[in-house]
C-alpha positions as a printed Julia matrix, in Angstrom:
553×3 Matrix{Float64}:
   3.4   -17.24   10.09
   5.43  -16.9    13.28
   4.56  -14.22   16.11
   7.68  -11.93   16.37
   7.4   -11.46   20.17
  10.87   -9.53   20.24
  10.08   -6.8    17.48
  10.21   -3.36   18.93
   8.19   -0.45   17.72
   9.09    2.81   18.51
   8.33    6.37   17.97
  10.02    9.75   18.53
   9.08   12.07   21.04
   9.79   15.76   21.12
   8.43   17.51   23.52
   8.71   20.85   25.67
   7.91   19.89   29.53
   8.01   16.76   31.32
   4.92   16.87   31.95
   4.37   17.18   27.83
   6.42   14.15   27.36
   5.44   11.61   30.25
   1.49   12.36   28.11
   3.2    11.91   24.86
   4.78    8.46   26.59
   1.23    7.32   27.42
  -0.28    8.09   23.97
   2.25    5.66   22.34
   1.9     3.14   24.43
  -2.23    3.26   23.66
  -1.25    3.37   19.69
   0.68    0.47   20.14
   4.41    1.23   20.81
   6.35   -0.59   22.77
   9.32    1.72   23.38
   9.85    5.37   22.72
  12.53    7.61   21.91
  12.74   10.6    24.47
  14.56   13.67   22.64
  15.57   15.39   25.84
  16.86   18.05   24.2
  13.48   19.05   22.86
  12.97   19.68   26.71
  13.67   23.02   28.33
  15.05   22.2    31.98
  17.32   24.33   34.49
  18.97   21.51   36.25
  19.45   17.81   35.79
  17.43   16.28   38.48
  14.08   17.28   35.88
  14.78   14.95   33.69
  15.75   12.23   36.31
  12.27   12.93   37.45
  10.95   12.21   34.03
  13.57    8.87   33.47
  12.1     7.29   36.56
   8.55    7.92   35.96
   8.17    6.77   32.49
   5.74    4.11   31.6
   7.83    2.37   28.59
  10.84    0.86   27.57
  13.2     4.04   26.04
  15.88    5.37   24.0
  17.64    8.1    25.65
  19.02   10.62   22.7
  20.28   14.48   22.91
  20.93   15.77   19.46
  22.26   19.07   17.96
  21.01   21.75   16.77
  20.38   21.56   12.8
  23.87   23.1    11.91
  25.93   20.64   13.09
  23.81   17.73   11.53
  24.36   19.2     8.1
  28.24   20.18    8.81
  28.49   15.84    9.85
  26.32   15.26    6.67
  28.75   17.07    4.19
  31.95   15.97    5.88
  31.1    12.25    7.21
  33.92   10.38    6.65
  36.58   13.06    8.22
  34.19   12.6    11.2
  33.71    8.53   11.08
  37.58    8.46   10.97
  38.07   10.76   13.69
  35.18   10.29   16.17
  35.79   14.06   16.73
  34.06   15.91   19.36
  35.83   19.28   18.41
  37.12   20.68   15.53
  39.3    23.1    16.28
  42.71   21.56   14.81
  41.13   19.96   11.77
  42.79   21.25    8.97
  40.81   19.36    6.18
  37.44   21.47    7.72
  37.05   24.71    6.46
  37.97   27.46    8.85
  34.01   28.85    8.83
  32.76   25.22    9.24
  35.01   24.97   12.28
  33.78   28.64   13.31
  29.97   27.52   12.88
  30.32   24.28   14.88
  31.11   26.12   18.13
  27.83   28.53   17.44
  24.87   27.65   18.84
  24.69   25.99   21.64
  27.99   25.38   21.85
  30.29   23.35   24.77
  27.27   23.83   27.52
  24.96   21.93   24.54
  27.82   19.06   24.74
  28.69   18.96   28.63
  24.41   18.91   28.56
  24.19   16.21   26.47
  27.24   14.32   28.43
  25.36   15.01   31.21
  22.11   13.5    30.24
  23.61   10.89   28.81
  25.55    9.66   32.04
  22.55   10.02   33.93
  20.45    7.38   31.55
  23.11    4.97   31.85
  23.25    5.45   35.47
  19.16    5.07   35.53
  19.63    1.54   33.83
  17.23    2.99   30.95
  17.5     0.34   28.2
  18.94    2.2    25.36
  21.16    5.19   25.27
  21.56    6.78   22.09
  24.72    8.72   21.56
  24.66   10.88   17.86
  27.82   10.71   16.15
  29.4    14.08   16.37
  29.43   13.38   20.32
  31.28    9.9    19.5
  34.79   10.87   20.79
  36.15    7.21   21.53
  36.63    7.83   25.26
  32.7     9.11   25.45
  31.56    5.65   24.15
  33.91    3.65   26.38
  32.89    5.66   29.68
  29.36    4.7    28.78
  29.88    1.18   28.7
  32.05    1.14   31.61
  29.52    2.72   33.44
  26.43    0.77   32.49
  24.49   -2.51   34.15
  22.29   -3.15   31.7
  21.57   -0.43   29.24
  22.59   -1.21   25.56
  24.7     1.97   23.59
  23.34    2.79   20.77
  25.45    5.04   17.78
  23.28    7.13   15.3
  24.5     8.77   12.27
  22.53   10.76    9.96
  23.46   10.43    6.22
  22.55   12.9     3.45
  22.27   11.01    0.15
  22.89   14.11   -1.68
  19.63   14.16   -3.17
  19.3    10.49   -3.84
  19.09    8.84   -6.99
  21.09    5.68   -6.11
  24.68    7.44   -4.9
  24.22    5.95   -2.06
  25.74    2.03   -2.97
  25.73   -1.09   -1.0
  29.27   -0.64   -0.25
  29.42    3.11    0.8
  26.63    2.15    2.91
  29.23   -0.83    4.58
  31.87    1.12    5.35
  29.97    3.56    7.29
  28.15    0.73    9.15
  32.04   -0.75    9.98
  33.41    1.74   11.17
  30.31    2.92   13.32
  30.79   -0.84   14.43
  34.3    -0.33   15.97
  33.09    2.32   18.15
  32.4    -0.35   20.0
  28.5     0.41   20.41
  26.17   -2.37   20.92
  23.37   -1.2    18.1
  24.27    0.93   15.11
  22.23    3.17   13.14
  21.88    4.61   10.51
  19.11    7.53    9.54
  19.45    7.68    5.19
  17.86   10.97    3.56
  15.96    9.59    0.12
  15.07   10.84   -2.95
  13.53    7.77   -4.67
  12.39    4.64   -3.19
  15.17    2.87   -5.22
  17.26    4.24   -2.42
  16.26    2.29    0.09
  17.22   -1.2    -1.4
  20.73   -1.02   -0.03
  19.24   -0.73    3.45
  17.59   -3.77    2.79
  21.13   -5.37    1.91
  23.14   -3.77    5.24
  19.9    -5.26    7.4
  20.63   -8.81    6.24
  24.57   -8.81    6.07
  24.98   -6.88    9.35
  26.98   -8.27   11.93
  25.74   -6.78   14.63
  21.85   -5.27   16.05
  21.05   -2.69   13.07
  18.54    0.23   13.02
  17.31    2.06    9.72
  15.17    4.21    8.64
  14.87    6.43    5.27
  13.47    9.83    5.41
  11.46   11.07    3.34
   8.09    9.86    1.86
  10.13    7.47   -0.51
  11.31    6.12    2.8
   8.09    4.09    3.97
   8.64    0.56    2.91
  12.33    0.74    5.19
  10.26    0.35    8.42
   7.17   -2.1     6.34
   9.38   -3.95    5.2
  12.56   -4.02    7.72
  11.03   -6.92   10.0
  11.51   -9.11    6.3
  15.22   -8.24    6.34
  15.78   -9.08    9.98
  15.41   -5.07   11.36
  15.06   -5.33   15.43
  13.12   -1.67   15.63
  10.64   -0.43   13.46
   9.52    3.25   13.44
   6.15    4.96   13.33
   4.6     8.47   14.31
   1.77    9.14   16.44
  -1.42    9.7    15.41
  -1.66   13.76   16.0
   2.04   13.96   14.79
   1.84   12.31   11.05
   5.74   12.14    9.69
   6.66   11.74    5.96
   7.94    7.82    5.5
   6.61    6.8     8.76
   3.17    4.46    9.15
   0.86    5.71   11.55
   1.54    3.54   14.94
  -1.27    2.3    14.9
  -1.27    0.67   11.32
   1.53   -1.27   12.52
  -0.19   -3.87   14.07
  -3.79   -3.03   12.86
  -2.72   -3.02    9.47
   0.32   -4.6     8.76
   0.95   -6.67   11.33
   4.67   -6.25   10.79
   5.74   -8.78   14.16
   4.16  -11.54   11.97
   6.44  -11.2     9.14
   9.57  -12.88    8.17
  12.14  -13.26    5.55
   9.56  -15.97    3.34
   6.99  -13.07    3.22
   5.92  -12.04   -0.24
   6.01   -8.19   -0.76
   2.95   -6.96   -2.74
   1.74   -3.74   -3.3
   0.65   -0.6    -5.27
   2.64    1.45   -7.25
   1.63    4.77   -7.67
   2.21    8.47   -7.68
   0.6     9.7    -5.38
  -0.07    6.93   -3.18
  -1.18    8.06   -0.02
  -5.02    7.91   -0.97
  -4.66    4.39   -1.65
  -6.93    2.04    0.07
  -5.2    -1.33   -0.76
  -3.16   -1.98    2.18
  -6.37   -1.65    4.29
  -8.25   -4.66    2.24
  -5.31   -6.35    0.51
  -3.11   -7.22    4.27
  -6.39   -8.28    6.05
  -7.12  -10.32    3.43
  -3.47  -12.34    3.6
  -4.08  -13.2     7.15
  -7.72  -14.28    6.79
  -6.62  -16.81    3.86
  -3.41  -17.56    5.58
  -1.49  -16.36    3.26
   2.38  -15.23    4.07
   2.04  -11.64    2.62
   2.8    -7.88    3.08
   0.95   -5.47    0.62
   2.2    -1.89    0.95
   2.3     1.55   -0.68
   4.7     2.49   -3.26
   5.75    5.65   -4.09
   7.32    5.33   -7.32
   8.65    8.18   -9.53
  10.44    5.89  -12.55
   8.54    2.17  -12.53
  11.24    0.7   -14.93
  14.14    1.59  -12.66
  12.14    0.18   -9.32
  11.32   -3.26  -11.44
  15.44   -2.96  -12.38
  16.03   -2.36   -8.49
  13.71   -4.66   -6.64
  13.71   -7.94   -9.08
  13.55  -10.5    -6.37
  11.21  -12.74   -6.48
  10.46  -12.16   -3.21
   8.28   -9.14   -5.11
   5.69  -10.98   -5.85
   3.04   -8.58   -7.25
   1.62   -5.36   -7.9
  -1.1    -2.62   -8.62
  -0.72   -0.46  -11.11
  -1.66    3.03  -10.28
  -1.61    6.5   -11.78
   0.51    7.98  -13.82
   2.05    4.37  -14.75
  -0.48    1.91  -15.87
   0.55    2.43  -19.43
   4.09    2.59  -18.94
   3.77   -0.1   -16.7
   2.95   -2.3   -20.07
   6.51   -1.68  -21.66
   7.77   -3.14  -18.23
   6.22   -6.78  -18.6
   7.43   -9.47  -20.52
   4.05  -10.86  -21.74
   1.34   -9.01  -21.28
  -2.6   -10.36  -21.09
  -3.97  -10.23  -24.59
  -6.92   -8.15  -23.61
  -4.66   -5.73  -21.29
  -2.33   -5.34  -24.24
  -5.1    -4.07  -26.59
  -6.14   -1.7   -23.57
  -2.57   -0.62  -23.73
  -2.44   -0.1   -19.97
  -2.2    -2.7   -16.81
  -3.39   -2.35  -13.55
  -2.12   -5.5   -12.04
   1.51   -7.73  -12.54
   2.8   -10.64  -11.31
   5.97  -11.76  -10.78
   5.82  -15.84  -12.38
   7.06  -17.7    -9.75
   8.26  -20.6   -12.17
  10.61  -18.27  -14.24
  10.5   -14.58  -12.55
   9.17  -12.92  -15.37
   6.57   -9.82  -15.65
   3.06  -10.59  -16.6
   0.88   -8.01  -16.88
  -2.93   -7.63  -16.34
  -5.66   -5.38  -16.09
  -8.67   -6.18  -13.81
 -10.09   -2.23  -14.43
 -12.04   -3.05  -17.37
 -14.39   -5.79  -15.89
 -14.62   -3.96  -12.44
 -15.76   -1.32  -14.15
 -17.94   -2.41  -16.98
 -19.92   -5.17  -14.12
 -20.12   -2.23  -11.86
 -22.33   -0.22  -14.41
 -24.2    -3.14  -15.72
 -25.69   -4.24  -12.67
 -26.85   -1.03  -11.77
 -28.87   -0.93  -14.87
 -29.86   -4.08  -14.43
 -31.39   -3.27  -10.98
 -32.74   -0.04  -12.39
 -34.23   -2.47  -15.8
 -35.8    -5.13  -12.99
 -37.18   -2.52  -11.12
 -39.09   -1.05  -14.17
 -39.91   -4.79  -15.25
 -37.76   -4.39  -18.27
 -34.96   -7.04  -17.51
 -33.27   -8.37  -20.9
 -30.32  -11.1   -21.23
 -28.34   -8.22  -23.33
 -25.88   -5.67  -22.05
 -27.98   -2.59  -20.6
 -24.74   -0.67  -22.03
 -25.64   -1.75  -25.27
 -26.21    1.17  -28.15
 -25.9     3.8   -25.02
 -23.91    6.81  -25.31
 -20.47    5.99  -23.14
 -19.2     9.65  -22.16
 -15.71    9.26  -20.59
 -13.41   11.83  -18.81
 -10.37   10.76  -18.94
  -7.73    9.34  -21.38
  -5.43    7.58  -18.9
  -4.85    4.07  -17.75
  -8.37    3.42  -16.16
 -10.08    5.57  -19.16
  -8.69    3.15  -21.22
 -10.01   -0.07  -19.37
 -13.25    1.8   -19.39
 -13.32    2.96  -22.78
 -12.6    -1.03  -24.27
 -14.91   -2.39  -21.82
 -17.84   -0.07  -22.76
 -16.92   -0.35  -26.58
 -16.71   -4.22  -25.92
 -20.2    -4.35  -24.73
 -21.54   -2.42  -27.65
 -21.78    1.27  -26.39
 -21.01    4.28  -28.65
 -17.86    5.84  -26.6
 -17.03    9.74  -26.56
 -13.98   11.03  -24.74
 -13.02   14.06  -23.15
  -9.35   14.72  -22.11
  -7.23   17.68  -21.39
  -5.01   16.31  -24.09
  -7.16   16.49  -26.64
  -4.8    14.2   -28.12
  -4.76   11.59  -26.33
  -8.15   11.35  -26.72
  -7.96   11.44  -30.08
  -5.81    8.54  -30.06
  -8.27    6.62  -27.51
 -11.2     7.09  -29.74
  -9.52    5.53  -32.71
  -8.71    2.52  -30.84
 -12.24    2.03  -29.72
 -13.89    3.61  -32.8
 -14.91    6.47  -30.52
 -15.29   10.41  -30.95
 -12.7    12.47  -28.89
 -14.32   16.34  -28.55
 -12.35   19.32  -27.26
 -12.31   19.31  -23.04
 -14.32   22.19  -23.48
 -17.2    20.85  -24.75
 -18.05   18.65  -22.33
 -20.35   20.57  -19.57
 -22.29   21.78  -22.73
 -22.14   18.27  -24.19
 -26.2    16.66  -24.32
 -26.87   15.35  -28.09
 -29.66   13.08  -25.78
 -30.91   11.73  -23.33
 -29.87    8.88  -21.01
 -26.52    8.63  -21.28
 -23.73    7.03  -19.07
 -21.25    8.95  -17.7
 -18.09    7.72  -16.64
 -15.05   10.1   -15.0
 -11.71    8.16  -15.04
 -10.12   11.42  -14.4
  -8.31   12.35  -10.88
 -10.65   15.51  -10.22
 -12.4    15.12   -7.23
  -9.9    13.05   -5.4
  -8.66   14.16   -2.05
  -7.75   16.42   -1.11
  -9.97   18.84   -3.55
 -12.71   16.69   -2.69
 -14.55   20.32   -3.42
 -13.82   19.63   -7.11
 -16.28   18.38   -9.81
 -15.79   17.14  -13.49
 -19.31   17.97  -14.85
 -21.42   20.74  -13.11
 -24.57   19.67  -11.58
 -27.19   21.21  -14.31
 -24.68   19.48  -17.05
 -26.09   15.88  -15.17
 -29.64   15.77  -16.21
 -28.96   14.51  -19.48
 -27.46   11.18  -17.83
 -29.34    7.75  -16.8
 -26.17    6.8   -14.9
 -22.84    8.13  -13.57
 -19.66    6.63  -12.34
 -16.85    8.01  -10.47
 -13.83    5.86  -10.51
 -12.55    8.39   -7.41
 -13.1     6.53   -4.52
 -11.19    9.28   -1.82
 -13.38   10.3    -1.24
 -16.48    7.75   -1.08
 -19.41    9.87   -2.18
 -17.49   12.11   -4.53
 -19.29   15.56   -5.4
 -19.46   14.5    -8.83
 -22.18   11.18   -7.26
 -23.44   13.88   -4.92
 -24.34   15.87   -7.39
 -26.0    13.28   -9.53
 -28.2    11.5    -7.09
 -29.41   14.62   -6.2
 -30.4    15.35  -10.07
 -32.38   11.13   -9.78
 -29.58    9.68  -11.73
 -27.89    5.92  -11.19
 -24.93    6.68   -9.26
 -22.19    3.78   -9.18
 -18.93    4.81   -6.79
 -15.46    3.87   -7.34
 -15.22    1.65   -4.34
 -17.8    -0.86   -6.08
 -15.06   -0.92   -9.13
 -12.0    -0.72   -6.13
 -13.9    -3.91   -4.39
 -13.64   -5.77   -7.69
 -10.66   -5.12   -9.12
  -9.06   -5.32   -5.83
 -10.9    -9.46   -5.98
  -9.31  -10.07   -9.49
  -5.87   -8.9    -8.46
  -6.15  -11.24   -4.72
  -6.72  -13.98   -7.04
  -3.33  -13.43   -8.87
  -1.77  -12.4    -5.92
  -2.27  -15.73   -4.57
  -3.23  -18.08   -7.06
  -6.33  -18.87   -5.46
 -10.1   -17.84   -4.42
 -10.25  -14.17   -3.16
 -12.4   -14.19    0.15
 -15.33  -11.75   -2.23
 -17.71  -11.37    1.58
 -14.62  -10.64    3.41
 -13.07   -8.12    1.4
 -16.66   -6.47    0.59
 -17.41   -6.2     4.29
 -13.49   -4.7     5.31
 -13.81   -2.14    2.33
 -17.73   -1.12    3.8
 -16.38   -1.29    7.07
 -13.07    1.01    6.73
 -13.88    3.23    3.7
C-alpha cells in the first residue's frame, strides 16, 4: 500500500477570539490535522486588522471561509438552482423568489455581513493563505473573478450546501452533476459540495461525482449516515478529508485522531477492499479498532469501518461492488441479514441469523456466516474447564453438557447461543420481551421459552449458566442490569455478550456473588478471528488481535 503524502486532513474551527482560535489551531495540529478551516465569522472583531493578526500568526496550512447566518443557508437550500443559475448576491429583482424570502434574506446581518465577508475574503487572498473559501450565495461572478485576479498563490475554493430533502436516495448521480458543473464554471479552482443525509445509501453518489470529477472535489455528508464519505473518500480519489477534534465530537465526522491512528486513510487507494460492520447503532462498535490494525499488520489492502444502516437489503442493492468485500452483522439485522445472502452456511442457516458475509470474489455473490455460536459456546467451555481443572475434575466431555442454559435474549446472537448450547447438550430456557419470539427459539432448539417476568425469580437449581444476549447494559446505561444481583446465586457461570462496556454490571455483579464470569470481549476476540479469516482468506494474527483488543478496550 502506497503512502498518500498529498492527502489533506482538515477540521473546522469556530471560535470566539483570536486568541480562542490560534489554541484551537494548535490542538489540531497535535490530533493530527494538517490544515484547518478558520470560520472567521464565528469571530467577534471591530476592525479588520484582528483577523490579519490571526492570518499571519497561524501555525497551519488554512481555509479561509465567512458563512451566513442559518437563514440564508436554508433560503439557498430550498431554491438552489435559481441561485446556481444566477450566482446572485441579492435578491431584490428576482421574481421567481417569494417576496418574504427576498424580505428575510436582507434580515440579519444583512449588506455589512456581505461587505464583512468581502472584506475578509480580500484580505486572505492578499495574505497568500492557501485556500479561500467563498459560500455560494456570495458567488456573484465578478466576486470570484476579483479573487483570482488578485491572488499569487492561494487556490478559490466554492462551497454549496445541499439539503437532500430528507434523504432517501432523491438525491441521483445526475442531480448531483449538474450542480458540480455549474459550480465548475464559476471558474473556482476546488468545488464543494456539503450533502445533508438521511440514509447511508445517500452517500453512494458522492462516491460517483469523486471519481468522474473533472476538477479538485471536496465532500462531505452530514449527518451520522454521513461517516464513510470522509473513510472512504481517499478510495474514490477525495483530496481533503474531514474530522472533528477531540473535545468537539461532530455527527459523521471520525475523531482526528482516528484518522491516522485508526484508519490510516493516506494509505488507501482505489484497490482497497471496504469491510465493515453493519449495525444500528454502531457507534459502540469496537471492530474498526482490531479489524484496521489487523490489515496493516498482515499486509493486507483493507479499510474496515462503521456502518450505520437503517434498511440492509437496500445498502447490499446500493453498494454491490465488489470492491465491498465483507461484513459484520450487527443488531437489529443479523436475521434479516440471512434473506440478503445467496447461500448461506448450513449451520448459520439453521441458526437463522448471520453475523458475518462475504462478498465471493469469483462470482460476487452473498455468503453468509455466523462465527457467534463458536465464540460463544468456546468462551463458556473453557471457563469451566479451568474452573473443572482447578477442582481436579477435568473430563474430555462438554462442561455444558446436561446444564441448565438460561438465555436473555431472542435475537441474532441469542440464537447463535441458544444452537450452540443446545448443540453441546445443555437444556436451554429463554427469556425475551417477546415472549414470542422466544417461543419460537425454544422450539427450534427444543427449549422452554417462560414469560420475561419470570426470570429474576427463575432458580429450579443450582449451578446454572447464564447467558444475556440482550442489549441491556450496553452503553450508555451501563447502570442497567438484566438479572438483579440476589437473582445470581443460583448460577455456576455468567456471560455477558455486552462488551461496552468491559466489566458490565451484570459480571460485576456476579463475581461479586463467586460466580464464573466470562465477558463479551472474550466472545468479540473470537468471533472477530473467525470473521479476519474470511475477510482475508487466510490466518487471522489470534496474539495480535488478543493483545490490540486488551490493549484498547
Amino acid at each position: 500500500m502506497g503512502f498518500r503524502s498529498d492527502l489533506l486532513i482538515c477540521t473546522t474551527l469556530e471560535c470566539e477570539t483570536k486568541e480562542e482560535m490560534l489554541a484551537a489551531i494548535h490542538r489540531a495540529k497535535e490530533e493530527g490535522a494538517n490544515l484547518v478551516e478558520l470560520c472567521i465569522d464565528s469571530i467577534s472583531f471591530s476592525h479588520i486588522s484582528e483577523v490579519e493578526g490571526l492570518l499571519r500568526q497561524r501555525t497551519l496550512p488554512s481555509i479561509v471561509s465567512f458563512r451566513y447566518p442559518p437563514s440564508f443557508f436554508r433560503l439557498i437550500s430550498i431554491y438552489p438552482y435559481l441561485f446556481l443559475h444566477s450566482f446572485l448576491l441579492t435578491t431584490q429583482h428576482c421574481p421567481l423568489i417569494p417576496k418574504d424570502a427576498r424580505s428575510n434574506l436582507r434580515r440579519g446581518r444583512g449588506c455589512s455581513s456581505k461587505k464583512t465577508g468581502l472584506q475578509v475574503l480580500r484580505l486572505a487572498v492578499e495574505l497568500d493563505v492557501e485556500f479561500v473559501q467563498v459560500e455560494f450565495e456570495m458567488a456573484k461572478e465578478e466576486v470570484i473573478t476579483e479573487l483570482m485576479s488578485r491572488r499569487s498563490n492561494s487556490k478559490i475554493i466554492i462551497s454549496n450546501y445541499i439539503n437532500n430533502g430528507g434523504g432517501g436516495g432523491t438525491l441521483c448521480k445526475e442531480k448531483l452533476g449538474n450542480i458540480a458543473i455549474l459550480l465548475q464554471s464559476t471558474g473556482a479552482d476546488v468545488i464543494q459540495l456539503v450533502v445533508d443525509v438521511a440514509y447511508i445509501t445517500d452517500v453512494a453518489p458522492l462516491f460517483h461525482l469523486l471519481v468522474h470529477s473533472q476538477v479538485p472535489l471536496i465532500v462531505r455528508a452530514v449527518g451520522d449516515r454521513g461517516l464513510i464519505s470522509q473513510l472512504l473518500g481517499p478510495k474514490y480519489g477525495a483530496i481533503v478529508v474531514w474530522g472533528s477534534l477531540g473535545d468537539k465530537p461532530e455527527l459523521g465526522l471520525p475523531p482526528l485522531r482516528s484518522i491516522a491512528q485508526v484508519y490510516n486513510l493516506e494509505f488507501i487507494n482505489p484497490d482497497t477492499k471496504v469491510f465493515g460492520v453493519i449495525s444500528n447503532p454502531v457507534g459502540h462498535s469496537k471492530g474498526p479498532l482490531l479489524h484496521n490494525p489487523a490489515f496493516r499488520h498482515t499486509g493486507y489492502n483493507g479499510i474496515y469501518v462503521p456502518l450505520l444502516v437503517d434498511n440492509i437489503k437496500e445498502f447490499f442493492r446500493v453498494y454491490s461492488s465488489s470492491d465491498f468485500a465483507g461484513f459484520s452483522v450487527g443488531i437489529p439485522h443479523k436475521e434479516a441479514a440471512v434473506g440478503c445472502c445467496d447461500e448461506v452456511d448450513p449451520f448459520a442457516k439453521s441458526i437463522g441469523a448471520v453475523n458475518t458475509i462475504i462478498r465471493r470474489p469469483t462470482d460476487g455473490k452473498l455468503i453468509g456466516y455466523n462465527t457467534d455460536c463458536h465464540a460463544c459456546i468456546t468462551a463458556i467451555e473453557e471457563a469451566l474447564r479451568e474452573r473443572q481443572i482447578i477442582n481436579g475434575q477435568a473430563s474430555h466431555t462438554s462442561p455444558i453438557a446436561g446444564k441448565l442454559f438460561v438465555l436473555i435474549g431472542a435475537g441474532g446472537a441469542g440464537r447463535a447461543m441458544a444452537f450452540g448450547a443446545k448443540s453441546k447438550g445443555a437444556r436451554v430456557v429463554i427469556f425475551n420481551r417477546n415472549f414470542e419470539r422466544a417461543k419460537a427459539l425454544a422450539s427450534a432448539v427444543s427449549g422452554e421459552a417462560l414469560p420475561y417476568e419470570c426470570l429474576d425469580t427463575y432458580c429450579p437449581e443450582k449451578g446454572m449458566i447464564l447467558a444475556n444476549a440482550s442489549a441491556v447494559g450496553m452503553q450508555p446505561n451501563a447502570d442497567q442490569t438484566p438479572v438483579p444481583k440476589e437473582a445470581l446465586k443460583s448460577y455456576e457461570l455468567v456471560f455477558d455478550a455486552v462488551y461496552t462496556p468491559r466489566n458490565t454490571r451484570l459480571l460485576q455483579e456476579a463475581a461479586e456473588i463467586g460466580a464464573i464470569v466470562v465477558s463479551g470481549v472474550e466472545m468479540f476476540i473470537r468471533q472477530a478471528l473467525g470473521q479476519f479469516k474470511l475477510f482475508t482468506g487466510g490466518l487471522a494474527p489470534e496474539d495480535f488481535m488478543r493483545k490490540t483488543v486488551l490493549e484498547k478496550f
